[in-house]
């Protein structure tokens, strides 16, 4: 039976069903990782076996030590394997020993990773995952003796405890508060820490204990253990060749007077051809009782195997409620599986990855990301909306971000954050028709409370108070583009993109206001829309494209008058998306996008990149030319250009951008691209970088949700509206059609789109359960049934 390897390159490939990315060697161009989370407990593992664990917050509550280093990638939780006859040792992953295996393979899956290798006649397979709804990760190590003689192996786990804030600048102080204790009846460690970086109820720092209990155990009775790094590694030793490998047993050092690690030694005897499984746990419990209960529950290979089946069921709820099948394999894999997984496991739940360890919620960030739940479990979007509403003050301003445990977060002059609350609420209402959410009462950050409608309205009203005398919204510290951090610091600079974004929101919010009887505010929205349309077209049009902004001093940003950064992407795409640009200007500004910004790897955020620092613009000019926002392909913004091209009926251009930023398509030049081809990067280097086309800042990017939305809502053209599903595909003419199954409210729709006339747009007929309907909108049947929908494209 043949096995299809999808998008194979010299380092790896997608499995035939797309649900695993299989890596063939530990020596990938950059660490290719998996971010695994159950919404509470999380860990990262790379193809070398490195990574770290945390609960709730990767900054404030990190369980194991880690330091960002994508070159060496040498921080992790490891298992050493020692042959007791030859005394040769290696590790169950390539790191930390880095011995050359006879065979090596890593399978990153949805909620798990498996590292398999063969070395010295021993096949090992290390499966790692997080138990659903429990603060514990599980390692299932399977060992097989592939030789014709009996083998005696000793296994040694190794990890360094962190327990709390992830900083290392005063580690010699913080480490002395960790207390390791070996508990014989659970085959492992119970670990406490008598200091947390957070203040206590009186506001006193360094006077509060870490409020969890860590544990690390195994299903086998250890022959020894160690809780001290010095006795395990040896003074001036290394993880690649620790002192412990020279000695028969570990030293059993525990307590509060060492450098805290967790190391368990287990002996395994294998007859020729025999296979044995050993389970290990690592967790972060609320208290000692829970730590003991979880250890005892999962110190059982059968329980671990059963839990892995529950992991697959857990993720299926989020992944499998929606499925597309198109002629584009990359679109299928990413839309059906990996974009959802990236947005949920990393961006919303884990909030950390190798390029950024955040731990906090960004006001605009995770709100946008939460739209990924709309087609599966929209209650999760609702939860995110209400959480973010609670971070708003009575005057409508919001926290730019906040930490999930301490709640600390900055109040900034960022001008767009507060508007994402009504924007996401609008999209939630279109998907669910759950207008009752507007009546949900949410406290304000500075006292009192209001329902969600009032929270959204106050966001908009605060934006209304931030207009220039010319009728253009003020940019403040920045708009969506954080790098424009100095443009409007004194609240004089303007943002034309912000005006376009606000215009989009008002178009829907006035409908909502009228629906609930707030006619006065709906009329106000109409008036402001008229002002925005006039002002942006009068003052923002630069002849061939729209300006991005003006500075506090009145200097234009994103103008043909500028030597650098003379055109920005966002004000062009949102002029089209909003409808502020008339058809002629829509065409002209997008022609400028095609001329200056559409390049080999997608649409650049601006061009040309800044080579000189400008203190009146901000830190975007301090990046090297072509890096990130400074003239790179910023993937988040590039997804919006696809929508804009579709709206002006340039379908080939839209699909061209999609193909260029859909990462499986980078497999053909993976040595140059370097980043993981199974998740999106935050950015790709622009043409002024010597590494033009290199991917970076993977996993932790808001582009994952948006590329999923672009594929389903705009290319396939199936998008929710208040009274049904709009059907308006914009596909390559060569496509014969596609299928799309999705849940919408209380019904399931199996949609088959036929394109026998090979058009790019246009719906001729729609049949629901064999009956022809008028128009191109599937009505909201909401009957708990599955319906067959046939769509015939044509002119």
PDB file of C-alpha atoms in Angstrom, residues 396-610:
ATOM      1  CA  UNK A 396     -14.080  53.445  26.608  1.00  0.00           C
ATOM      2  CA  UNK A 397     -10.298  53.032  26.746  1.00  0.00           C
ATOM      3  CA  UNK A 398      -8.821  49.569  27.186  1.00  0.00           C
ATOM      4  CA  UNK A 399      -5.633  47.835  28.224  1.00  0.00           C
ATOM      5  CA  UNK A 400      -3.303  47.239  25.297  1.00  0.00           C
ATOM      6  CA  UNK A 401      -2.480  43.849  26.826  1.00  0.00           C
ATOM      7  CA  UNK A 402      -2.617  42.226  30.238  1.00  0.00           C
ATOM      8  CA  UNK A 403      -1.033  39.257  31.993  1.00  0.00           C
ATOM      9  CA  UNK A 404      -3.358  36.374  32.702  1.00  0.00           C
ATOM     10  CA  UNK A 405      -2.338  35.740  36.315  1.00  0.00           C
ATOM     11  CA  UNK A 406      -1.339  39.106  37.775  1.00  0.00           C
ATOM     12  CA  UNK A 407      -3.728  41.051  35.541  1.00  0.00           C
ATOM     13  CA  UNK A 408      -1.058  43.707  35.023  1.00  0.00           C
ATOM     14  CA  UNK A 409      -1.170  45.540  31.738  1.00  0.00           C
ATOM     15  CA  UNK A 410      -0.402  48.954  30.230  1.00  0.00           C
ATOM     16  CA  UNK A 411      -2.853  51.680  29.355  1.00  0.00           C
ATOM     17  CA  UNK A 412      -1.465  53.040  26.117  1.00  0.00           C
ATOM     18  CA  UNK A 413      -2.262  55.631  23.498  1.00  0.00           C
ATOM     19  CA  UNK A 414      -2.912  52.899  20.929  1.00  0.00           C
ATOM     20  CA  UNK A 415      -5.940  54.013  18.914  1.00  0.00           C
ATOM     21  CA  UNK A 416      -7.350  50.841  17.356  1.00  0.00           C
ATOM     22  CA  UNK A 417      -7.422  48.368  20.267  1.00  0.00           C
ATOM     23  CA  UNK A 418     -10.800  49.422  21.632  1.00  0.00           C
ATOM     24  CA  UNK A 419     -12.512  49.101  18.232  1.00  0.00           C
ATOM     25  CA  UNK A 420     -11.807  45.404  17.904  1.00  0.00           C
ATOM     26  CA  UNK A 421     -14.413  44.725  20.603  1.00  0.00           C
ATOM     27  CA  UNK A 422     -17.354  45.848  18.427  1.00  0.00           C
ATOM     28  CA  UNK A 423     -15.711  44.372  15.317  1.00  0.00           C
ATOM     29  CA  UNK A 424     -15.474  40.862  16.782  1.00  0.00           C
ATOM     30  CA  UNK A 425     -18.901  41.174  18.418  1.00  0.00           C
ATOM     31  CA  UNK A 426     -20.377  41.964  14.991  1.00  0.00           C
ATOM     32  CA  UNK A 427     -18.790  38.858  13.487  1.00  0.00           C
ATOM     33  CA  UNK A 428     -20.021  36.753  16.408  1.00  0.00           C
ATOM     34  CA  UNK A 429     -23.578  38.032  15.882  1.00  0.00           C
ATOM     35  CA  UNK A 430     -23.465  37.248  12.172  1.00  0.00           C
ATOM     36  CA  UNK A 431     -22.374  33.707  12.918  1.00  0.00           C
ATOM     37  CA  UNK A 432     -24.694  32.932  15.823  1.00  0.00           C
ATOM     38  CA  UNK A 433     -27.597  35.420  15.772  1.00  0.00           C
ATOM     39  CA  UNK A 434     -27.097  35.415  19.546  1.00  0.00           C
ATOM     40  CA  UNK A 435     -28.197  38.980  20.205  1.00  0.00           C
ATOM     41  CA  UNK A 436     -28.677  38.087  23.867  1.00  0.00           C
ATOM     42  CA  UNK A 437     -24.925  38.502  24.271  1.00  0.00           C
ATOM     43  CA  UNK A 438     -25.479  42.259  24.040  1.00  0.00           C
ATOM     44  CA  UNK A 439     -27.358  42.062  27.354  1.00  0.00           C
ATOM     45  CA  UNK A 440     -24.513  40.303  29.172  1.00  0.00           C
ATOM     46  CA  UNK A 441     -23.400  42.537  32.036  1.00  0.00           C
ATOM     47  CA  UNK A 442     -19.649  43.028  32.304  1.00  0.00           C
ATOM     48  CA  UNK A 443     -17.786  45.154  34.894  1.00  0.00           C
ATOM     49  CA  UNK A 444     -15.669  48.086  33.806  1.00  0.00           C
ATOM     50  CA  UNK A 445     -12.028  48.001  34.792  1.00  0.00           C
ATOM     51  CA  UNK A 446     -12.373  51.140  36.928  1.00  0.00           C
ATOM     52  CA  UNK A 447     -15.696  50.347  38.578  1.00  0.00           C
ATOM     53  CA  UNK A 448     -19.406  50.042  37.755  1.00  0.00           C
ATOM     54  CA  UNK A 449     -20.690  47.800  35.004  1.00  0.00           C
ATOM     55  CA  UNK A 450     -22.579  47.820  31.753  1.00  0.00           C
ATOM     56  CA  UNK A 451     -23.932  45.349  29.237  1.00  0.00           C
ATOM     57  CA  UNK A 452     -21.863  44.347  26.234  1.00  0.00           C
ATOM     58  CA  UNK A 453     -23.738  46.696  23.923  1.00  0.00           C
ATOM     59  CA  UNK A 454     -22.750  49.601  26.168  1.00  0.00           C
ATOM     60  CA  UNK A 455     -19.130  48.423  26.234  1.00  0.00           C
ATOM     61  CA  UNK A 456     -19.050  48.307  22.415  1.00  0.00           C
ATOM     62  CA  UNK A 457     -20.788  51.664  22.153  1.00  0.00           C
ATOM     63  CA  UNK A 458     -18.336  53.296  24.562  1.00  0.00           C
ATOM     64  CA  UNK A 459     -15.436  52.008  22.439  1.00  0.00           C
ATOM     65  CA  UNK A 460     -16.920  53.659  19.393  1.00  0.00           C
ATOM     66  CA  UNK A 461     -17.807  56.862  21.243  1.00  0.00           C
ATOM     67  CA  UNK A 462     -14.236  57.148  22.519  1.00  0.00           C
ATOM     68  CA  UNK A 463     -13.034  56.813  18.928  1.00  0.00           C
ATOM     69  CA  UNK A 464     -15.470  59.598  17.952  1.00  0.00           C
ATOM     70  CA  UNK A 465     -13.698  61.865  20.455  1.00  0.00           C
ATOM     71  CA  UNK A 466     -10.344  61.306  18.756  1.00  0.00           C
ATOM     72  CA  UNK A 467     -10.755  63.113  15.439  1.00  0.00           C
ATOM     73  CA  UNK A 468      -8.560  65.793  13.925  1.00  0.00           C
ATOM     74  CA  UNK A 469     -10.029  69.145  12.806  1.00  0.00           C
ATOM     75  CA  UNK A 470     -10.031  67.658   9.290  1.00  0.00           C
ATOM     76  CA  UNK A 471     -12.382  64.854  10.333  1.00  0.00           C
ATOM     77  CA  UNK A 472      -9.735  62.083  10.285  1.00  0.00           C
ATOM     78  CA  UNK A 473      -9.212  59.748  13.293  1.00  0.00           C
ATOM     79  CA  UNK A 474      -6.147  60.474  15.408  1.00  0.00           C
ATOM     80  CA  UNK A 475      -3.531  57.734  15.464  1.00  0.00           C
ATOM     81  CA  UNK A 476      -2.220  58.270  19.009  1.00  0.00           C
ATOM     82  CA  UNK A 477       0.752  56.105  19.885  1.00  0.00           C
ATOM     83  CA  UNK A 478      -0.030  53.831  16.961  1.00  0.00           C
ATOM     84  CA  UNK A 479      -2.874  52.167  15.114  1.00  0.00           C
ATOM     85  CA  UNK A 480      -2.835  48.441  14.197  1.00  0.00           C
ATOM     86  CA  UNK A 481       0.776  48.943  13.109  1.00  0.00           C
ATOM     87  CA  UNK A 482       2.525  49.085  16.500  1.00  0.00           C
ATOM     88  CA  UNK A 483       5.754  50.158  14.837  1.00  0.00           C
ATOM     89  CA  UNK A 484       4.264  53.588  14.064  1.00  0.00           C
ATOM     90  CA  UNK A 485       4.920  54.328  17.713  1.00  0.00           C
ATOM     91  CA  UNK A 486       5.834  58.015  17.419  1.00  0.00           C
ATOM     92  CA  UNK A 487       3.552  59.262  14.640  1.00  0.00           C
ATOM     93  CA  UNK A 488       0.852  60.671  16.900  1.00  0.00           C
ATOM     94  CA  UNK A 489       2.244  60.674  20.414  1.00  0.00           C
ATOM     95  CA  UNK A 490       0.839  64.186  21.043  1.00  0.00           C
ATOM     96  CA  UNK A 491      -2.606  63.292  19.658  1.00  0.00           C
ATOM     97  CA  UNK A 492      -2.237  65.414  16.546  1.00  0.00           C
ATOM     98  CA  UNK A 493      -1.193  62.813  13.968  1.00  0.00           C
ATOM     99  CA  UNK A 494      -3.880  61.101  11.888  1.00  0.00           C
ATOM    100  CA  UNK A 495      -4.476  57.518  10.726  1.00  0.00           C
ATOM    101  CA  UNK A 496      -6.312  57.048   7.455  1.00  0.00           C
ATOM    102  CA  UNK A 497      -6.328  53.279   7.923  1.00  0.00           C
ATOM    103  CA  UNK A 498      -8.068  53.730  11.286  1.00  0.00           C
ATOM    104  CA  UNK A 499     -10.769  55.772   9.579  1.00  0.00           C
ATOM    105  CA  UNK A 500     -11.378  52.982   7.097  1.00  0.00           C
ATOM    106  CA  UNK A 501     -11.512  50.375   9.862  1.00  0.00           C
ATOM    107  CA  UNK A 502     -13.962  52.488  11.866  1.00  0.00           C
ATOM    108  CA  UNK A 503     -16.106  52.933   8.750  1.00  0.00           C
ATOM    109  CA  UNK A 504     -16.446  49.144   8.428  1.00  0.00           C
ATOM    110  CA  UNK A 505     -17.525  48.826  12.056  1.00  0.00           C
ATOM    111  CA  UNK A 506     -20.103  51.616  11.818  1.00  0.00           C
ATOM    112  CA  UNK A 507     -21.730  50.032   8.779  1.00  0.00           C
ATOM    113  CA  UNK A 508     -22.760  47.030  10.881  1.00  0.00           C
ATOM    114  CA  UNK A 509     -23.069  48.664  14.265  1.00  0.00           C
ATOM    115  CA  UNK A 510     -25.739  51.072  13.092  1.00  0.00           C
ATOM    116  CA  UNK A 511     -27.785  48.032  12.030  1.00  0.00           C
ATOM    117  CA  UNK A 512     -27.346  46.551  15.508  1.00  0.00           C
ATOM    118  CA  UNK A 513     -28.220  49.879  17.158  1.00  0.00           C
ATOM    119  CA  UNK A 514     -31.440  50.140  15.161  1.00  0.00           C
ATOM    120  CA  UNK A 515     -32.317  46.526  15.884  1.00  0.00           C
ATOM    121  CA  UNK A 516     -32.222  47.149  19.622  1.00  0.00           C
ATOM    122  CA  UNK A 517     -33.888  50.556  19.371  1.00  0.00           C
ATOM    123  CA  UNK A 518     -30.921  52.916  19.792  1.00  0.00           C
ATOM    124  CA  UNK A 519     -31.953  55.054  16.826  1.00  0.00           C
ATOM    125  CA  UNK A 520     -30.111  58.163  17.974  1.00  0.00           C
ATOM    126  CA  UNK A 521     -26.762  56.394  18.016  1.00  0.00           C
ATOM    127  CA  UNK A 522     -27.468  54.676  14.692  1.00  0.00           C
ATOM    128  CA  UNK A 523     -28.035  58.091  13.131  1.00  0.00           C
ATOM    129  CA  UNK A 524     -24.802  59.295  14.722  1.00  0.00           C
ATOM    130  CA  UNK A 525     -22.984  56.381  13.077  1.00  0.00           C
ATOM    131  CA  UNK A 526     -24.436  57.463   9.720  1.00  0.00           C
ATOM    132  CA  UNK A 527     -23.191  61.006  10.232  1.00  0.00           C
ATOM    133  CA  UNK A 528     -19.682  59.886  11.182  1.00  0.00           C
ATOM    134  CA  UNK A 529     -19.537  57.533   8.211  1.00  0.00           C
ATOM    135  CA  UNK A 530     -20.323  60.429   5.884  1.00  0.00           C
ATOM    136  CA  UNK A 531     -17.600  62.504   7.515  1.00  0.00           C
ATOM    137  CA  UNK A 532     -15.068  59.671   7.229  1.00  0.00           C
ATOM    138  CA  UNK A 533     -15.793  59.026   3.574  1.00  0.00           C
ATOM    139  CA  UNK A 534     -15.427  62.660   2.682  1.00  0.00           C
ATOM    140  CA  UNK A 535     -12.361  63.375   4.829  1.00  0.00           C
ATOM    141  CA  UNK A 536     -10.362  60.300   3.882  1.00  0.00           C
ATOM    142  CA  UNK A 537     -10.981  60.797   0.186  1.00  0.00           C
ATOM    143  CA  UNK A 538     -10.254  64.530   0.417  1.00  0.00           C
ATOM    144  CA  UNK A 539      -7.166  64.461   2.618  1.00  0.00           C
ATOM    145  CA  UNK A 540      -5.955  60.890   2.369  1.00  0.00           C
ATOM    146  CA  UNK A 541      -5.835  60.404  -1.390  1.00  0.00           C
ATOM    147  CA  UNK A 542      -2.286  60.854  -2.666  1.00  0.00           C
ATOM    148  CA  UNK A 543      -3.018  60.610  -6.354  1.00  0.00           C
ATOM    149  CA  UNK A 544      -2.439  56.880  -6.874  1.00  0.00           C
ATOM    150  CA  UNK A 545      -2.979  55.500  -3.383  1.00  0.00           C
ATOM    151  CA  UNK A 546      -4.107  56.452   0.116  1.00  0.00           C
ATOM    152  CA  UNK A 547      -1.832  57.824   2.801  1.00  0.00           C
ATOM    153  CA  UNK A 548      -1.153  55.746   5.890  1.00  0.00           C
ATOM    154  CA  UNK A 549      -0.981  58.647   8.331  1.00  0.00           C
ATOM    155  CA  UNK A 550       0.191  62.136   9.145  1.00  0.00           C
ATOM    156  CA  UNK A 551       2.566  62.892  12.013  1.00  0.00           C
ATOM    157  CA  UNK A 552       2.013  65.291  14.923  1.00  0.00           C
ATOM    158  CA  UNK A 553       3.929  67.842  12.856  1.00  0.00           C
ATOM    159  CA  UNK A 554       1.688  67.316   9.822  1.00  0.00           C
ATOM    160  CA  UNK A 555       4.204  65.306   7.764  1.00  0.00           C
ATOM    161  CA  UNK A 556       2.702  62.701   5.443  1.00  0.00           C
ATOM    162  CA  UNK A 557       3.444  59.007   5.996  1.00  0.00           C
ATOM    163  CA  UNK A 558       2.976  56.701   3.044  1.00  0.00           C
ATOM    164  CA  UNK A 559       3.071  59.414   0.401  1.00  0.00           C
ATOM    165  CA  UNK A 560       4.786  59.775  -2.958  1.00  0.00           C
ATOM    166  CA  UNK A 561       6.433  62.805  -1.328  1.00  0.00           C
ATOM    167  CA  UNK A 562       8.373  60.409   0.943  1.00  0.00           C
ATOM    168  CA  UNK A 563      11.704  58.940  -0.128  1.00  0.00           C
ATOM    169  CA  UNK A 564      11.170  55.830   2.031  1.00  0.00           C
ATOM    170  CA  UNK A 565       7.958  54.126   3.020  1.00  0.00           C
ATOM    171  CA  UNK A 566       6.055  55.974   0.314  1.00  0.00           C
ATOM    172  CA  UNK A 567       3.275  53.385   0.062  1.00  0.00           C
ATOM    173  CA  UNK A 568       1.681  51.289   2.833  1.00  0.00           C
ATOM    174  CA  UNK A 569      -0.518  48.260   2.295  1.00  0.00           C
ATOM    175  CA  UNK A 570      -3.264  48.613   4.919  1.00  0.00           C
ATOM    176  CA  UNK A 571      -4.819  51.938   3.812  1.00  0.00           C
ATOM    177  CA  UNK A 572      -5.188  50.548   0.280  1.00  0.00           C
ATOM    178  CA  UNK A 573      -6.769  47.240   1.218  1.00  0.00           C
ATOM    179  CA  UNK A 574      -9.134  48.700   3.808  1.00  0.00           C
ATOM    180  CA  UNK A 575     -10.173  51.547   1.509  1.00  0.00           C
ATOM    181  CA  UNK A 576     -11.538  48.769  -0.693  1.00  0.00           C
ATOM    182  CA  UNK A 577     -12.847  46.543   2.117  1.00  0.00           C
ATOM    183  CA  UNK A 578     -14.652  49.466   3.750  1.00  0.00           C
ATOM    184  CA  UNK A 579     -16.148  50.875   0.563  1.00  0.00           C
ATOM    185  CA  UNK A 580     -14.668  54.306   1.275  1.00  0.00           C
ATOM    186  CA  UNK A 581     -12.899  54.132  -2.080  1.00  0.00           C
ATOM    187  CA  UNK A 582     -15.184  54.350  -5.101  1.00  0.00           C
ATOM    188  CA  UNK A 583     -14.713  51.722  -7.842  1.00  0.00           C
ATOM    189  CA  UNK A 584     -12.253  53.862  -9.772  1.00  0.00           C
ATOM    190  CA  UNK A 585     -10.039  54.669  -6.780  1.00  0.00           C
ATOM    191  CA  UNK A 586     -10.306  51.062  -5.597  1.00  0.00           C
ATOM    192  CA  UNK A 587      -8.855  49.951  -8.899  1.00  0.00           C
ATOM    193  CA  UNK A 588      -6.120  52.597  -8.921  1.00  0.00           C
ATOM    194  CA  UNK A 589      -4.906  52.046  -5.351  1.00  0.00           C
ATOM    195  CA  UNK A 590      -4.832  48.270  -5.809  1.00  0.00           C
ATOM    196  CA  UNK A 591      -2.906  48.726  -9.064  1.00  0.00           C
ATOM    197  CA  UNK A 592      -0.345  50.553  -6.925  1.00  0.00           C
ATOM    198  CA  UNK A 593      -0.331  47.600  -4.529  1.00  0.00           C
ATOM    199  CA  UNK A 594       0.368  45.294  -7.464  1.00  0.00           C
ATOM    200  CA  UNK A 595       3.098  47.594  -8.785  1.00  0.00           C
ATOM    201  CA  UNK A 596       5.011  48.257  -5.578  1.00  0.00           C
ATOM    202  CA  UNK A 597       3.965  45.746  -2.918  1.00  0.00           C
ATOM    203  CA  UNK A 598       3.040  42.447  -4.555  1.00  0.00           C
ATOM    204  CA  UNK A 599       6.313  40.520  -4.682  1.00  0.00           C
ATOM    205  CA  UNK A 600       7.638  36.964  -4.796  1.00  0.00           C
ATOM    206  CA  UNK A 601       6.408  35.965  -1.335  1.00  0.00           C
ATOM    207  CA  UNK A 602       3.258  38.037  -0.903  1.00  0.00           C
ATOM    208  CA  UNK A 603       2.300  41.678  -0.379  1.00  0.00           C
ATOM    209  CA  UNK A 604       4.810  43.851   1.482  1.00  0.00           C
ATOM    210  CA  UNK A 605       3.534  45.967   4.369  1.00  0.00           C
ATOM    211  CA  UNK A 606       5.267  49.045   2.930  1.00  0.00           C
ATOM    212  CA  UNK A 607       7.796  50.032   0.288  1.00  0.00           C
ATOM    213  CA  UNK A 608      10.560  50.969   0.144  1.00  0.00           C
ATOM    214  CA  UNK A 609      11.821  49.950   3.548  1.00  0.00           C
ATOM    215  CA  UNK A 610      13.235  52.584   5.865  1.00  0.00           C
TER     216      UNK A 610
END
